[in-house]
Amino acid sequence: MAASKWYPEVEYLRGFAIIGVIAIHTTVQFTQLSNFDIFSFSLAFIDVISHFAVPIFIIISGLVLSTKYWISFDRRSFYRRR
């Protein structure tokens, strides 16, 4: 099995996505407010733009798996371990 490469940029993307997930979880309750002011609008805006985090985690998972199994890929052992 080939050794996977380590990319520091992936760690930066992962940290950026973690901040997005934290923003989603902290601002989700403010999107259901009945009054409309600049504070609730800004929190709703933060909630909407922070939904990039989950697709970034999926892309990172695909990138890490592809760099790990790029050279030699044995499907039987891959599915056996999962």
PDB file of N, CA and C in Angstrom:
ATOM      1  N   MET A   1       0.841  -1.170   0.000  1.00  0.00           N
ATOM      2  CA  MET A   1       0.000   0.000   0.000  1.00  0.00           C
ATOM      3  C   MET A   1       0.885   1.232   0.000  1.00  0.00           C
ATOM      4  N   ALA A   2       0.555   2.168  -0.819  1.00  0.00           N
ATOM      5  CA  ALA A   2       1.358   3.388  -0.942  1.00  0.00           C
ATOM      6  C   ALA A   2       1.075   4.331   0.219  1.00  0.00           C
ATOM      7  N   ALA A   3       2.101   5.030   0.614  1.00  0.00           N
ATOM      8  CA  ALA A   3       1.936   6.007   1.680  1.00  0.00           C
ATOM      9  C   ALA A   3       1.224   7.236   1.136  1.00  0.00           C
ATOM     10  N   SER A   4       0.307   7.739   1.921  1.00  0.00           N
ATOM     11  CA  SER A   4      -0.429   8.911   1.464  1.00  0.00           C
ATOM     12  C   SER A   4       0.377  10.173   1.736  1.00  0.00           C
ATOM     13  N   LYS A   5       0.223  11.130   0.858  1.00  0.00           N
ATOM     14  CA  LYS A   5       0.920  12.394   1.018  1.00  0.00           C
ATOM     15  C   LYS A   5       0.145  13.267   1.999  1.00  0.00           C
ATOM     16  N   TRP A   6       0.862  14.165   2.652  1.00  0.00           N
ATOM     17  CA  TRP A   6       0.232  15.094   3.569  1.00  0.00           C
ATOM     18  C   TRP A   6       0.307  16.482   2.972  1.00  0.00           C
ATOM     19  N   TYR A   7      -0.834  17.095   2.818  1.00  0.00           N
ATOM     20  CA  TYR A   7      -0.910  18.435   2.267  1.00  0.00           C
ATOM     21  C   TYR A   7      -1.367  19.395   3.360  1.00  0.00           C
ATOM     22  N   PRO A   8      -0.574  20.407   3.692  1.00  0.00           N
ATOM     23  CA  PRO A   8      -1.009  21.338   4.732  1.00  0.00           C
ATOM     24  C   PRO A   8      -2.224  22.159   4.302  1.00  0.00           C
ATOM     25  N   GLU A   9      -2.424  22.320   2.991  1.00  0.00           N
ATOM     26  CA  GLU A   9      -3.583  23.075   2.519  1.00  0.00           C
ATOM     27  C   GLU A   9      -4.895  22.380   2.871  1.00  0.00           C
ATOM     28  N   VAL A  10      -4.864  21.046   2.915  1.00  0.00           N
ATOM     29  CA  VAL A  10      -6.053  20.295   3.297  1.00  0.00           C
ATOM     30  C   VAL A  10      -6.405  20.581   4.749  1.00  0.00           C
ATOM     31  N   GLU A  11      -5.394  20.705   5.591  1.00  0.00           N
ATOM     32  CA  GLU A  11      -5.650  21.025   6.994  1.00  0.00           C
ATOM     33  C   GLU A  11      -6.242  22.422   7.139  1.00  0.00           C
ATOM     34  N   TYR A  12      -5.800  23.368   6.314  1.00  0.00           N
ATOM     35  CA  TYR A  12      -6.374  24.716   6.338  1.00  0.00           C
ATOM     36  C   TYR A  12      -7.832  24.690   5.888  1.00  0.00           C
ATOM     37  N   LEU A  13      -8.114  23.927   4.840  1.00  0.00           N
ATOM     38  CA  LEU A  13      -9.501  23.785   4.387  1.00  0.00           C
ATOM     39  C   LEU A  13     -10.366  23.129   5.446  1.00  0.00           C
ATOM     40  N   ARG A  14      -9.824  22.137   6.116  1.00  0.00           N
ATOM     41  CA  ARG A  14     -10.563  21.449   7.177  1.00  0.00           C
ATOM     42  C   ARG A  14     -10.876  22.408   8.325  1.00  0.00           C
ATOM     43  N   GLY A  15      -9.917  23.234   8.695  1.00  0.00           N
ATOM     44  CA  GLY A  15     -10.152  24.225   9.746  1.00  0.00           C
ATOM     45  C   GLY A  15     -11.182  25.256   9.326  1.00  0.00           C
ATOM     46  N   PHE A  16     -11.131  25.688   8.064  1.00  0.00           N
ATOM     47  CA  PHE A  16     -12.105  26.632   7.540  1.00  0.00           C
ATOM     48  C   PHE A  16     -13.502  26.022   7.555  1.00  0.00           C
ATOM     49  N   ALA A  17     -13.613  24.743   7.208  1.00  0.00           N
ATOM     50  CA  ALA A  17     -14.906  24.063   7.226  1.00  0.00           C
ATOM     51  C   ALA A  17     -15.411  23.869   8.656  1.00  0.00           C
ATOM     52  N   ILE A  18     -14.514  23.640   9.602  1.00  0.00           N
ATOM     53  CA  ILE A  18     -14.916  23.515  11.007  1.00  0.00           C
ATOM     54  C   ILE A  18     -15.516  24.825  11.505  1.00  0.00           C
ATOM     55  N   ILE A  19     -14.906  25.940  11.115  1.00  0.00           N
ATOM     56  CA  ILE A  19     -15.460  27.249  11.486  1.00  0.00           C
ATOM     57  C   ILE A  19     -16.847  27.426  10.873  1.00  0.00           C
ATOM     58  N   GLY A  20     -17.031  26.945   9.644  1.00  0.00           N
ATOM     59  CA  GLY A  20     -18.344  27.010   9.011  1.00  0.00           C
ATOM     60  C   GLY A  20     -19.388  26.185   9.742  1.00  0.00           C
ATOM     61  N   VAL A  21     -19.013  24.993  10.195  1.00  0.00           N
ATOM     62  CA  VAL A  21     -19.952  24.147  10.935  1.00  0.00           C
ATOM     63  C   VAL A  21     -20.313  24.801  12.267  1.00  0.00           C
ATOM     64  N   ILE A  22     -19.345  25.384  12.934  1.00  0.00           N
ATOM     65  CA  ILE A  22     -19.629  26.093  14.187  1.00  0.00           C
ATOM     66  C   ILE A  22     -20.573  27.263  13.924  1.00  0.00           C
ATOM     67  N   ALA A  23     -20.365  27.986  12.829  1.00  0.00           N
ATOM     68  CA  ALA A  23     -21.258  29.098  12.486  1.00  0.00           C
ATOM     69  C   ALA A  23     -22.666  28.612  12.192  1.00  0.00           C
ATOM     70  N   ILE A  24     -22.798  27.470  11.535  1.00  0.00           N
ATOM     71  CA  ILE A  24     -24.126  26.916  11.260  1.00  0.00           C
ATOM     72  C   ILE A  24     -24.841  26.587  12.562  1.00  0.00           C
ATOM     73  N   HIS A  25     -24.137  25.940  13.474  1.00  0.00           N
ATOM     74  CA  HIS A  25     -24.770  25.498  14.715  1.00  0.00           C
ATOM     75  C   HIS A  25     -25.067  26.648  15.667  1.00  0.00           C
ATOM     76  N   THR A  26     -24.344  27.729  15.568  1.00  0.00           N
ATOM     77  CA  THR A  26     -24.614  28.846  16.475  1.00  0.00           C
ATOM     78  C   THR A  26     -25.631  29.831  15.919  1.00  0.00           C
ATOM     79  N   THR A  27     -25.814  29.889  14.621  1.00  0.00           N
ATOM     80  CA  THR A  27     -26.749  30.860  14.052  1.00  0.00           C
ATOM     81  C   THR A  27     -28.063  30.261  13.597  1.00  0.00           C
ATOM     82  N   VAL A  28     -28.241  28.965  13.703  1.00  0.00           N
ATOM     83  CA  VAL A  28     -29.456  28.341  13.189  1.00  0.00           C
ATOM     84  C   VAL A  28     -30.683  28.771  13.988  1.00  0.00           C
ATOM     85  N   GLN A  29     -30.572  29.042  15.248  1.00  0.00           N
ATOM     86  CA  GLN A  29     -31.744  29.431  16.026  1.00  0.00           C
ATOM     87  C   GLN A  29     -32.188  30.863  15.730  1.00  0.00           C
ATOM     88  N   PHE A  30     -31.313  31.669  15.181  1.00  0.00           N
ATOM     89  CA  PHE A  30     -31.660  33.054  14.886  1.00  0.00           C
ATOM     90  C   PHE A  30     -32.338  33.219  13.533  1.00  0.00           C
ATOM     91  N   THR A  31     -32.451  32.171  12.762  1.00  0.00           N
ATOM     92  CA  THR A  31     -33.139  32.277  11.473  1.00  0.00           C
ATOM     93  C   THR A  31     -34.651  32.159  11.634  1.00  0.00           C
ATOM     94  N   GLN A  32     -35.130  31.790  12.802  1.00  0.00           N
ATOM     95  CA  GLN A  32     -36.559  31.602  13.045  1.00  0.00           C
ATOM     96  C   GLN A  32     -37.178  32.768  13.814  1.00  0.00           C
ATOM     97  N   LEU A  33     -36.515  33.904  13.876  1.00  0.00           N
ATOM     98  CA  LEU A  33     -37.031  35.037  14.634  1.00  0.00           C
ATOM     99  C   LEU A  33     -38.203  35.687  13.914  1.00  0.00           C
ATOM    100  N   SER A  34     -39.132  36.237  14.707  1.00  0.00           N
ATOM    101  CA  SER A  34     -40.300  36.876  14.108  1.00  0.00           C
ATOM    102  C   SER A  34     -40.021  38.332  13.746  1.00  0.00           C
ATOM    103  N   ASN A  35     -39.200  39.014  14.538  1.00  0.00           N
ATOM    104  CA  ASN A  35     -38.889  40.409  14.188  1.00  0.00           C
ATOM    105  C   ASN A  35     -37.724  40.439  13.209  1.00  0.00           C
ATOM    106  N   PHE A  36     -37.683  41.490  12.422  1.00  0.00           N
ATOM    107  CA  PHE A  36     -36.665  41.595  11.382  1.00  0.00           C
ATOM    108  C   PHE A  36     -35.863  42.865  11.614  1.00  0.00           C
ATOM    109  N   ASP A  37     -34.662  42.696  12.121  1.00  0.00           N
ATOM    110  CA  ASP A  37     -33.757  43.818  12.309  1.00  0.00           C
ATOM    111  C   ASP A  37     -32.403  43.448  11.712  1.00  0.00           C
ATOM    112  N   ILE A  38     -31.456  44.344  11.811  1.00  0.00           N
ATOM    113  CA  ILE A  38     -30.149  44.118  11.182  1.00  0.00           C
ATOM    114  C   ILE A  38     -29.396  42.968  11.845  1.00  0.00           C
ATOM    115  N   PHE A  39     -29.600  42.761  13.139  1.00  0.00           N
ATOM    116  CA  PHE A  39     -28.931  41.667  13.847  1.00  0.00           C
ATOM    117  C   PHE A  39     -29.429  40.313  13.354  1.00  0.00           C
ATOM    118  N   SER A  40     -30.742  40.151  13.273  1.00  0.00           N
ATOM    119  CA  SER A  40     -31.276  38.866  12.804  1.00  0.00           C
ATOM    120  C   SER A  40     -30.964  38.654  11.327  1.00  0.00           C
ATOM    121  N   PHE A  41     -30.952  39.733  10.550  1.00  0.00           N
ATOM    122  CA  PHE A  41     -30.582  39.608   9.144  1.00  0.00           C
ATOM    123  C   PHE A  41     -29.126  39.171   8.993  1.00  0.00           C
ATOM    124  N   SER A  42     -28.220  39.742   9.784  1.00  0.00           N
ATOM    125  CA  SER A  42     -26.807  39.369   9.674  1.00  0.00           C
ATOM    126  C   SER A  42     -26.571  37.931  10.118  1.00  0.00           C
ATOM    127  N   LEU A  43     -27.274  37.488  11.163  1.00  0.00           N
ATOM    128  CA  LEU A  43     -27.119  36.093  11.583  1.00  0.00           C
ATOM    129  C   LEU A  43     -27.716  35.123  10.574  1.00  0.00           C
ATOM    130  N   ALA A  44     -28.821  35.494   9.958  1.00  0.00           N
ATOM    131  CA  ALA A  44     -29.384  34.647   8.902  1.00  0.00           C
ATOM    132  C   ALA A  44     -28.453  34.599   7.697  1.00  0.00           C
ATOM    133  N   PHE A  45     -27.822  35.717   7.384  1.00  0.00           N
ATOM    134  CA  PHE A  45     -26.865  35.756   6.279  1.00  0.00           C
ATOM    135  C   PHE A  45     -25.656  34.862   6.575  1.00  0.00           C
ATOM    136  N   ILE A  46     -25.154  34.923   7.795  1.00  0.00           N
ATOM    137  CA  ILE A  46     -24.031  34.062   8.193  1.00  0.00           C
ATOM    138  C   ILE A  46     -24.436  32.595   8.099  1.00  0.00           C
ATOM    139  N   ASP A  47     -25.662  32.286   8.506  1.00  0.00           N
ATOM    140  CA  ASP A  47     -26.129  30.905   8.429  1.00  0.00           C
ATOM    141  C   ASP A  47     -26.192  30.420   6.987  1.00  0.00           C
ATOM    142  N   VAL A  48     -26.645  31.275   6.090  1.00  0.00           N
ATOM    143  CA  VAL A  48     -26.776  30.872   4.687  1.00  0.00           C
ATOM    144  C   VAL A  48     -25.406  30.680   4.036  1.00  0.00           C
ATOM    145  N   ILE A  49     -24.479  31.613   4.267  1.00  0.00           N
ATOM    146  CA  ILE A  49     -23.185  31.496   3.585  1.00  0.00           C
ATOM    147  C   ILE A  49     -22.280  30.448   4.210  1.00  0.00           C
ATOM    148  N   SER A  50     -22.605  29.963   5.404  1.00  0.00           N
ATOM    149  CA  SER A  50     -21.739  28.962   6.023  1.00  0.00           C
ATOM    150  C   SER A  50     -22.125  27.532   5.662  1.00  0.00           C
ATOM    151  N   HIS A  51     -23.060  27.348   4.764  1.00  0.00           N
ATOM    152  CA  HIS A  51     -23.441  25.998   4.348  1.00  0.00           C
ATOM    153  C   HIS A  51     -22.478  25.403   3.314  1.00  0.00           C
ATOM    154  N   PHE A  52     -21.336  25.985   3.158  1.00  0.00           N
ATOM    155  CA  PHE A  52     -20.291  25.440   2.299  1.00  0.00           C
ATOM    156  C   PHE A  52     -19.533  24.320   3.006  1.00  0.00           C
ATOM    157  N   ALA A  53     -19.682  24.205   4.324  1.00  0.00           N
ATOM    158  CA  ALA A  53     -18.811  23.354   5.133  1.00  0.00           C
ATOM    159  C   ALA A  53     -18.975  21.863   4.819  1.00  0.00           C
ATOM    160  N   VAL A  54     -20.184  21.386   4.700  1.00  0.00           N
ATOM    161  CA  VAL A  54     -20.403  19.951   4.466  1.00  0.00           C
ATOM    162  C   VAL A  54     -19.845  19.513   3.110  1.00  0.00           C
ATOM    163  N   PRO A  55     -20.089  20.248   2.020  1.00  0.00           N
ATOM    164  CA  PRO A  55     -19.457  19.838   0.749  1.00  0.00           C
ATOM    165  C   PRO A  55     -17.937  19.868   0.805  1.00  0.00           C
ATOM    166  N   ILE A  56     -17.353  20.793   1.566  1.00  0.00           N
ATOM    167  CA  ILE A  56     -15.890  20.814   1.691  1.00  0.00           C
ATOM    168  C   ILE A  56     -15.396  19.556   2.393  1.00  0.00           C
ATOM    169  N   PHE A  57     -16.106  19.095   3.433  1.00  0.00           N
ATOM    170  CA  PHE A  57     -15.702  17.849   4.097  1.00  0.00           C
ATOM    171  C   PHE A  57     -15.795  16.661   3.151  1.00  0.00           C
ATOM    172  N   ILE A  58     -16.790  16.623   2.289  1.00  0.00           N
ATOM    173  CA  ILE A  58     -16.916  15.530   1.318  1.00  0.00           C
ATOM    174  C   ILE A  58     -15.778  15.590   0.299  1.00  0.00           C
ATOM    175  N   ILE A  59     -15.444  16.780  -0.161  1.00  0.00           N
ATOM    176  CA  ILE A  59     -14.337  16.938  -1.108  1.00  0.00           C
ATOM    177  C   ILE A  59     -13.014  16.541  -0.463  1.00  0.00           C
ATOM    178  N   ILE A  60     -12.810  16.923   0.785  1.00  0.00           N
ATOM    179  CA  ILE A  60     -11.568  16.561   1.489  1.00  0.00           C
ATOM    180  C   ILE A  60     -11.467  15.050   1.641  1.00  0.00           C
ATOM    181  N   SER A  61     -12.583  14.390   1.963  1.00  0.00           N
ATOM    182  CA  SER A  61     -12.561  12.930   2.092  1.00  0.00           C
ATOM    183  C   SER A  61     -12.191  12.268   0.774  1.00  0.00           C
ATOM    184  N   GLY A  62     -12.762  12.744  -0.325  1.00  0.00           N
ATOM    185  CA  GLY A  62     -12.416  12.187  -1.633  1.00  0.00           C
ATOM    186  C   GLY A  62     -10.966  12.440  -1.997  1.00  0.00           C
ATOM    187  N   LEU A  63     -10.461  13.621  -1.680  1.00  0.00           N
ATOM    188  CA  LEU A  63      -9.067  13.944  -1.975  1.00  0.00           C
ATOM    189  C   LEU A  63      -8.106  13.067  -1.187  1.00  0.00           C
ATOM    190  N   VAL A  64      -8.371  12.895   0.086  1.00  0.00           N
ATOM    191  CA  VAL A  64      -7.487  12.082   0.927  1.00  0.00           C
ATOM    192  C   VAL A  64      -7.525  10.619   0.497  1.00  0.00           C
ATOM    193  N   LEU A  65      -8.725  10.103   0.196  1.00  0.00           N
ATOM    194  CA  LEU A  65      -8.808   8.714  -0.264  1.00  0.00           C
ATOM    195  C   LEU A  65      -8.136   8.522  -1.616  1.00  0.00           C
ATOM    196  N   SER A  66      -8.263   9.507  -2.507  1.00  0.00           N
ATOM    197  CA  SER A  66      -7.635   9.337  -3.824  1.00  0.00           C
ATOM    198  C   SER A  66      -6.113   9.417  -3.741  1.00  0.00           C
ATOM    199  N   THR A  67      -5.568  10.249  -2.869  1.00  0.00           N
ATOM    200  CA  THR A  67      -4.110  10.283  -2.732  1.00  0.00           C
ATOM    201  C   THR A  67      -3.594   9.037  -2.031  1.00  0.00           C
ATOM    202  N   LYS A  68      -4.400   8.441  -1.170  1.00  0.00           N
ATOM    203  CA  LYS A  68      -3.953   7.240  -0.469  1.00  0.00           C
ATOM    204  C   LYS A  68      -3.944   6.022  -1.397  1.00  0.00           C
ATOM    205  N   TYR A  69      -4.925   5.925  -2.279  1.00  0.00           N
ATOM    206  CA  TYR A  69      -5.070   4.740  -3.115  1.00  0.00           C
ATOM    207  C   TYR A  69      -4.771   5.016  -4.591  1.00  0.00           C
ATOM    208  N   TRP A  70      -4.037   6.030  -4.917  1.00  0.00           N
ATOM    209  CA  TRP A  70      -3.797   6.391  -6.317  1.00  0.00           C
ATOM    210  C   TRP A  70      -2.932   5.356  -7.033  1.00  0.00           C
ATOM    211  N   ILE A  71      -1.847   4.912  -6.415  1.00  0.00           N
ATOM    212  CA  ILE A  71      -0.907   3.999  -7.070  1.00  0.00           C
ATOM    213  C   ILE A  71      -1.450   2.574  -7.108  1.00  0.00           C
ATOM    214  N   SER A  72      -1.682   2.018  -5.943  1.00  0.00           N
ATOM    215  CA  SER A  72      -2.154   0.634  -5.894  1.00  0.00           C
ATOM    216  C   SER A  72      -3.492   0.591  -5.174  1.00  0.00           C
ATOM    217  N   PHE A  73      -4.474   0.070  -5.863  1.00  0.00           N
ATOM    218  CA  PHE A  73      -5.818   0.001  -5.311  1.00  0.00           C
ATOM    219  C   PHE A  73      -6.349  -1.403  -5.490  1.00  0.00           C
ATOM    220  N   ASP A  74      -6.525  -2.090  -4.384  1.00  0.00           N
ATOM    221  CA  ASP A  74      -7.086  -3.428  -4.394  1.00  0.00           C
ATOM    222  C   ASP A  74      -8.508  -3.342  -3.850  1.00  0.00           C
ATOM    223  N   ARG A  75      -9.482  -3.550  -4.726  1.00  0.00           N
ATOM    224  CA  ARG A  75     -10.873  -3.382  -4.322  1.00  0.00           C
ATOM    225  C   ARG A  75     -11.300  -4.363  -3.251  1.00  0.00           C
ATOM    226  N   ARG A  76     -10.809  -5.569  -3.322  1.00  0.00           N
ATOM    227  CA  ARG A  76     -11.202  -6.566  -2.326  1.00  0.00           C
ATOM    228  C   ARG A  76     -10.757  -6.162  -0.934  1.00  0.00           C
ATOM    229  N   SER A  77      -9.511  -5.755  -0.797  1.00  0.00           N
ATOM    230  CA  SER A  77      -9.043  -5.367   0.535  1.00  0.00           C
ATOM    231  C   SER A  77      -9.692  -4.063   1.000  1.00  0.00           C
ATOM    232  N   PHE A  78      -9.981  -3.172   0.063  1.00  0.00           N
ATOM    233  CA  PHE A  78     -10.637  -1.914   0.416  1.00  0.00           C
ATOM    234  C   PHE A  78     -12.027  -2.187   0.997  1.00  0.00           C
ATOM    235  N   TYR A  79     -12.824  -2.992   0.302  1.00  0.00           N
ATOM    236  CA  TYR A  79     -14.183  -3.268   0.796  1.00  0.00           C
ATOM    237  C   TYR A  79     -14.188  -4.233   1.966  1.00  0.00           C
ATOM    238  N   ARG A  80     -13.190  -5.087   2.078  1.00  0.00           N
ATOM    239  CA  ARG A  80     -13.108  -5.989   3.214  1.00  0.00           C
ATOM    240  C   ARG A  80     -12.869  -5.221   4.516  1.00  0.00           C
ATOM    241  N   ARG A  81     -12.051  -4.185   4.435  1.00  0.00           N
ATOM    242  CA  ARG A  81     -11.789  -3.391   5.638  1.00  0.00           C
ATOM    243  C   ARG A  81     -12.961  -2.478   5.999  1.00  0.00           C
ATOM    244  N   ARG A  82     -13.852  -2.258   5.085  1.00  0.00           N
ATOM    245  CA  ARG A  82     -14.987  -1.397   5.392  1.00  0.00           C
ATOM    246  C   ARG A  82     -16.238  -2.207   5.596  1.00  0.00           C
TER     247      ARG A  82
END
